[in-house]
Amino acid sequence: MNASHGPAPDDLAAWGAAVLTAVDNREWHTAWNGVLDAATPLAAPAQRAVLQRLDEWDALEAGDEGRRQAVLRQAWQGLQGELTANVMGASALDAQDWDRDWDRDGPAADRDGSVARYVQARGLTKAYARGGFKLGPVDVRVNPGEILGLVGENGNGKTTLLRMLAADLQADAGSLDWGCDARDVHRLRSQLIYIPQRPPKWGGRLLDHLAFAARSHGVTGERLHTLVQLVIARLGLRAFRGHAWRQLSSGYKMRFELARALLCAPRVLLLDEPLANLDINAQQTLLTDLRDMARSPWQPLALLLSSQQLYEVEKIADQVLFLEQGQPRHVAERFAQMAGSAIEFESPLSGAALAAKLAGLPAHELAHSGETRIISFHVAFDASAFLRHAVEVGLPLSYFRDITRSTRRLFVR
Ligand SMILES: Nc1ncnc2c1ncn2[C@@H]1O[C@H](COP(=O)(O)OP(=O)(O)OP(=O)(O)O)[C@@H](O)[C@H]1O
């Protein structure tokens, strides 16, 4: 995409088709994510039109599905017009402020080296004198539009690595590269946003904080209002605009931090345990939103997130880096060395009763982690064969998952 002149025709067509498909399928969240994402770099009048549609949407009665589709289609059509005009050369971008960023951050800036284009580390190490923990050497590279999931048990160096990649903690050795001139550390840090697991407390109202963040990033005039409102909608914070820090749950505090990050138009986003303290539905929604943010056709991000939620992270990550006692294990390489297969399951049976039901299966080992059992076969034995066996011998199962190619397998002791 040529950012300084708006979207390329292919990006526009793909975006248009994806949003319309979501509208047809009544996947409202996905459709709105697409609309709000495309509206983010546009000028105030185009953003105001989208905000009007959002107000109409909020006023709709529950169950009014046809009207919902109509409102979203109208929002889509309005944006399509703006974006097409932009592709044809009549800039829809606000000449006054955001356009400056796009010019600055587009190819011209890439050439002058002032904008981060990816995050890359080679041979990165860190040792803490107190306690003796050592991390690395670690090699990593994440490009815009890609997601890296960082997993590992507690105390294995995930936070240490994220902070080094965010230029927030000095490495002992190795090289770090963001694809730009890193000598202006202040400028670099404004493009690398690190959100810690427990972000600091803030005072006042959520809306005022976000307006302040946008203003600090150079957004002015009417666009200050429309952009902040769009980003608030994007992160599902419309009902919390007037809320104070103490009135927000942990999940919404994380959403606030993401909204603040988006207003700074970061290139690299590093999140430490963003799923911690979220219920399962909130985790799924946040992961979808993070995936959409990273893969935005308008402003893609290199996204790195640490998490204990292996299964959830694996669903959206392009690469998974597993840290074990400070040493990186690139998961794809580990799997290449592992034979056999593994299944995680839960059953009310245990001990001899369970062993009797599993007798007759190919050679295996049985481990457990709390209530969950992990059966590891020495030879490939696929999940459907295991299920067939369970049905035949009457093994009751309350949970079942094939973890042969999951990072979960690396945690089996
Ligand atoms: N400033 C420090 N000085 C000394 N040791 C530290 C320091 N910061 C972290 N450590 C130690 O380094 C190790 C790795 O910590 P880190 O927070 O990076 O791990 P983590 O994988 O993020 O852990 P968790 O999942 O519990 O957040 C731990 O043993 C921790 O106690």
PDB file of C-alpha atoms in Angstrom, residues 299-410:
ATOM      1  CA  GLN A 299      -2.128   0.890   8.968  1.00  0.00           C
ATOM      2  CA  PRO A 300      -0.692  -2.577   9.603  1.00  0.00           C
ATOM      3  CA  LEU A 301       1.166  -3.236  12.838  1.00  0.00           C
ATOM      4  CA  ALA A 302       3.871  -5.618  13.910  1.00  0.00           C
ATOM      5  CA  LEU A 303       2.152  -7.083  16.986  1.00  0.00           C
ATOM      6  CA  LEU A 304       3.866  -9.059  19.739  1.00  0.00           C
ATOM      7  CA  LEU A 305       1.925 -10.391  22.684  1.00  0.00           C
ATOM      8  CA  SER A 306       2.858 -12.559  25.609  1.00  0.00           C
ATOM      9  CA  SER A 307       0.266 -14.866  27.080  1.00  0.00           C
ATOM     10  CA  GLN A 308      -0.445 -17.971  29.078  1.00  0.00           C
ATOM     11  CA  GLN A 309      -3.496 -18.657  26.867  1.00  0.00           C
ATOM     12  CA  LEU A 310      -1.704 -20.914  24.398  1.00  0.00           C
ATOM     13  CA  TYR A 311      -4.689 -22.119  22.463  1.00  0.00           C
ATOM     14  CA  GLU A 312      -6.154 -18.637  22.047  1.00  0.00           C
ATOM     15  CA  VAL A 313      -2.849 -17.070  21.003  1.00  0.00           C
ATOM     16  CA  GLU A 314      -2.085 -19.831  18.530  1.00  0.00           C
ATOM     17  CA  LYS A 315      -5.308 -19.090  16.721  1.00  0.00           C
ATOM     18  CA  ILE A 316      -4.166 -15.602  15.688  1.00  0.00           C
ATOM     19  CA  ALA A 317      -0.339 -15.775  15.770  1.00  0.00           C
ATOM     20  CA  ASP A 318       1.779 -16.170  12.624  1.00  0.00           C
ATOM     21  CA  GLN A 319       4.713 -17.339  14.749  1.00  0.00           C
ATOM     22  CA  VAL A 320       4.977 -18.595  18.293  1.00  0.00           C
ATOM     23  CA  LEU A 321       8.138 -18.190  20.349  1.00  0.00           C
ATOM     24  CA  PHE A 322       8.327 -20.405  23.412  1.00  0.00           C
ATOM     25  CA  LEU A 323      10.691 -19.330  26.201  1.00  0.00           C
ATOM     26  CA  GLU A 324      11.981 -22.097  28.429  1.00  0.00           C
ATOM     27  CA  GLN A 325      14.354 -21.069  31.235  1.00  0.00           C
ATOM     28  CA  GLY A 326      15.212 -17.973  29.259  1.00  0.00           C
ATOM     29  CA  GLN A 327      16.044 -19.951  26.119  1.00  0.00           C
ATOM     30  CA  PRO A 328      14.016 -19.443  22.942  1.00  0.00           C
ATOM     31  CA  ARG A 329      12.428 -22.473  21.351  1.00  0.00           C
ATOM     32  CA  HIS A 330      11.076 -21.722  17.936  1.00  0.00           C
ATOM     33  CA  VAL A 331       7.998 -23.881  17.971  1.00  0.00           C
ATOM     34  CA  ALA A 332       8.092 -24.928  14.327  1.00  0.00           C
ATOM     35  CA  GLU A 333      11.650 -26.268  14.826  1.00  0.00           C
ATOM     36  CA  ARG A 334      10.656 -28.120  17.987  1.00  0.00           C
ATOM     37  CA  PHE A 335       7.739 -29.794  16.236  1.00  0.00           C
ATOM     38  CA  ALA A 336      10.003 -30.891  13.403  1.00  0.00           C
ATOM     39  CA  GLN A 337      12.005 -32.869  16.010  1.00  0.00           C
ATOM     40  CA  MET A 338       8.951 -34.395  17.715  1.00  0.00           C
ATOM     41  CA  ALA A 339       7.508 -37.703  16.594  1.00  0.00           C
ATOM     42  CA  GLY A 340       4.118 -39.160  17.452  1.00  0.00           C
ATOM     43  CA  SER A 341       1.037 -37.209  18.443  1.00  0.00           C
ATOM     44  CA  ALA A 342      -0.628 -35.881  21.575  1.00  0.00           C
ATOM     45  CA  ILE A 343      -4.177 -35.400  22.792  1.00  0.00           C
ATOM     46  CA  GLU A 344      -5.387 -33.393  25.758  1.00  0.00           C
ATOM     47  CA  PHE A 345      -8.624 -34.550  27.370  1.00  0.00           C
ATOM     48  CA  GLU A 346     -10.708 -34.492  30.512  1.00  0.00           C
ATOM     49  CA  SER A 347     -12.721 -37.408  31.818  1.00  0.00           C
ATOM     50  CA  PRO A 348     -14.510 -38.127  35.107  1.00  0.00           C
ATOM     51  CA  LEU A 349     -12.608 -41.458  35.187  1.00  0.00           C
ATOM     52  CA  SER A 350      -9.179 -41.735  36.779  1.00  0.00           C
ATOM     53  CA  GLY A 351      -6.710 -44.317  38.061  1.00  0.00           C
ATOM     54  CA  ALA A 352      -7.325 -47.981  37.200  1.00  0.00           C
ATOM     55  CA  ALA A 353     -10.722 -47.292  35.559  1.00  0.00           C
ATOM     56  CA  LEU A 354      -9.127 -44.846  33.132  1.00  0.00           C
ATOM     57  CA  ALA A 355      -6.100 -47.091  32.492  1.00  0.00           C
ATOM     58  CA  ALA A 356      -8.482 -49.964  31.602  1.00  0.00           C
ATOM     59  CA  LYS A 357     -10.246 -47.782  29.013  1.00  0.00           C
ATOM     60  CA  LEU A 358      -6.921 -46.706  27.486  1.00  0.00           C
ATOM     61  CA  ALA A 359      -5.503 -50.240  27.301  1.00  0.00           C
ATOM     62  CA  GLY A 360      -5.326 -51.389  23.719  1.00  0.00           C
ATOM     63  CA  LEU A 361      -4.218 -48.026  22.363  1.00  0.00           C
ATOM     64  CA  PRO A 362      -0.804 -47.829  20.653  1.00  0.00           C
ATOM     65  CA  ALA A 363       2.245 -47.227  22.910  1.00  0.00           C
ATOM     66  CA  HIS A 364       1.763 -44.008  24.855  1.00  0.00           C
ATOM     67  CA  GLU A 365       2.492 -42.046  28.020  1.00  0.00           C
ATOM     68  CA  LEU A 366      -0.115 -40.410  30.195  1.00  0.00           C
ATOM     69  CA  ALA A 367       0.610 -37.160  32.031  1.00  0.00           C
ATOM     70  CA  HIS A 368      -1.709 -34.841  33.901  1.00  0.00           C
ATOM     71  CA  SER A 369      -1.922 -31.204  34.674  1.00  0.00           C
ATOM     72  CA  GLY A 370      -4.678 -30.658  37.249  1.00  0.00           C
ATOM     73  CA  GLU A 371      -7.842 -32.275  35.916  1.00  0.00           C
ATOM     74  CA  THR A 372      -6.514 -32.358  32.355  1.00  0.00           C
ATOM     75  CA  ARG A 373      -4.766 -35.473  30.992  1.00  0.00           C
ATOM     76  CA  ILE A 374      -2.314 -35.499  28.138  1.00  0.00           C
ATOM     77  CA  ILE A 375      -1.830 -38.728  26.261  1.00  0.00           C
ATOM     78  CA  SER A 376       1.328 -38.749  24.097  1.00  0.00           C
ATOM     79  CA  PHE A 377       1.607 -41.464  21.485  1.00  0.00           C
ATOM     80  CA  HIS A 378       5.014 -42.696  20.353  1.00  0.00           C
ATOM     81  CA  VAL A 379       3.684 -43.051  16.812  1.00  0.00           C
ATOM     82  CA  ALA A 380       1.286 -40.832  14.877  1.00  0.00           C
ATOM     83  CA  PHE A 381      -2.225 -41.671  16.047  1.00  0.00           C
ATOM     84  CA  ASP A 382      -4.767 -39.194  14.873  1.00  0.00           C
ATOM     85  CA  ALA A 383      -7.437 -37.527  16.949  1.00  0.00           C
ATOM     86  CA  SER A 384     -10.366 -39.162  15.152  1.00  0.00           C
ATOM     87  CA  ALA A 385      -8.864 -42.631  15.861  1.00  0.00           C
ATOM     88  CA  PHE A 386      -8.638 -41.708  19.559  1.00  0.00           C
ATOM     89  CA  LEU A 387     -12.263 -40.519  19.546  1.00  0.00           C
ATOM     90  CA  ARG A 388     -13.391 -43.744  17.821  1.00  0.00           C
ATOM     91  CA  HIS A 389     -11.597 -45.734  20.511  1.00  0.00           C
ATOM     92  CA  ALA A 390     -13.246 -43.647  23.261  1.00  0.00           C
ATOM     93  CA  VAL A 391     -16.697 -44.312  21.803  1.00  0.00           C
ATOM     94  CA  GLU A 392     -16.020 -48.050  21.364  1.00  0.00           C
ATOM     95  CA  VAL A 393     -14.822 -48.587  24.955  1.00  0.00           C
ATOM     96  CA  GLY A 394     -17.296 -46.116  26.502  1.00  0.00           C
ATOM     97  CA  LEU A 395     -14.714 -43.635  27.791  1.00  0.00           C
ATOM     98  CA  PRO A 396     -16.643 -40.539  28.980  1.00  0.00           C
ATOM     99  CA  LEU A 397     -15.012 -37.297  27.770  1.00  0.00           C
ATOM    100  CA  SER A 398     -15.886 -33.805  28.951  1.00  0.00           C
ATOM    101  CA  TYR A 399     -13.123 -32.072  26.972  1.00  0.00           C
ATOM    102  CA  PHE A 400     -10.939 -33.105  24.068  1.00  0.00           C
ATOM    103  CA  ARG A 401      -8.281 -31.406  21.912  1.00  0.00           C
ATOM    104  CA  ASP A 402      -5.582 -32.540  19.500  1.00  0.00           C
ATOM    105  CA  ILE A 403      -2.377 -30.779  20.677  1.00  0.00           C
ATOM    106  CA  THR A 404       0.041 -32.542  18.312  1.00  0.00           C
ATOM    107  CA  ARG A 405       0.935 -29.209  16.697  1.00  0.00           C
ATOM    108  CA  SER A 406       0.167 -26.973  19.646  1.00  0.00           C
ATOM    109  CA  THR A 407       2.634 -25.202  21.916  1.00  0.00           C
ATOM    110  CA  ARG A 408       0.682 -26.876  24.738  1.00  0.00           C
ATOM    111  CA  ARG A 409       2.656 -30.005  23.994  1.00  0.00           C
ATOM    112  CA  LEU A 410       5.885 -28.270  24.956  1.00  0.00           C
TER     113      LEU A 410
END
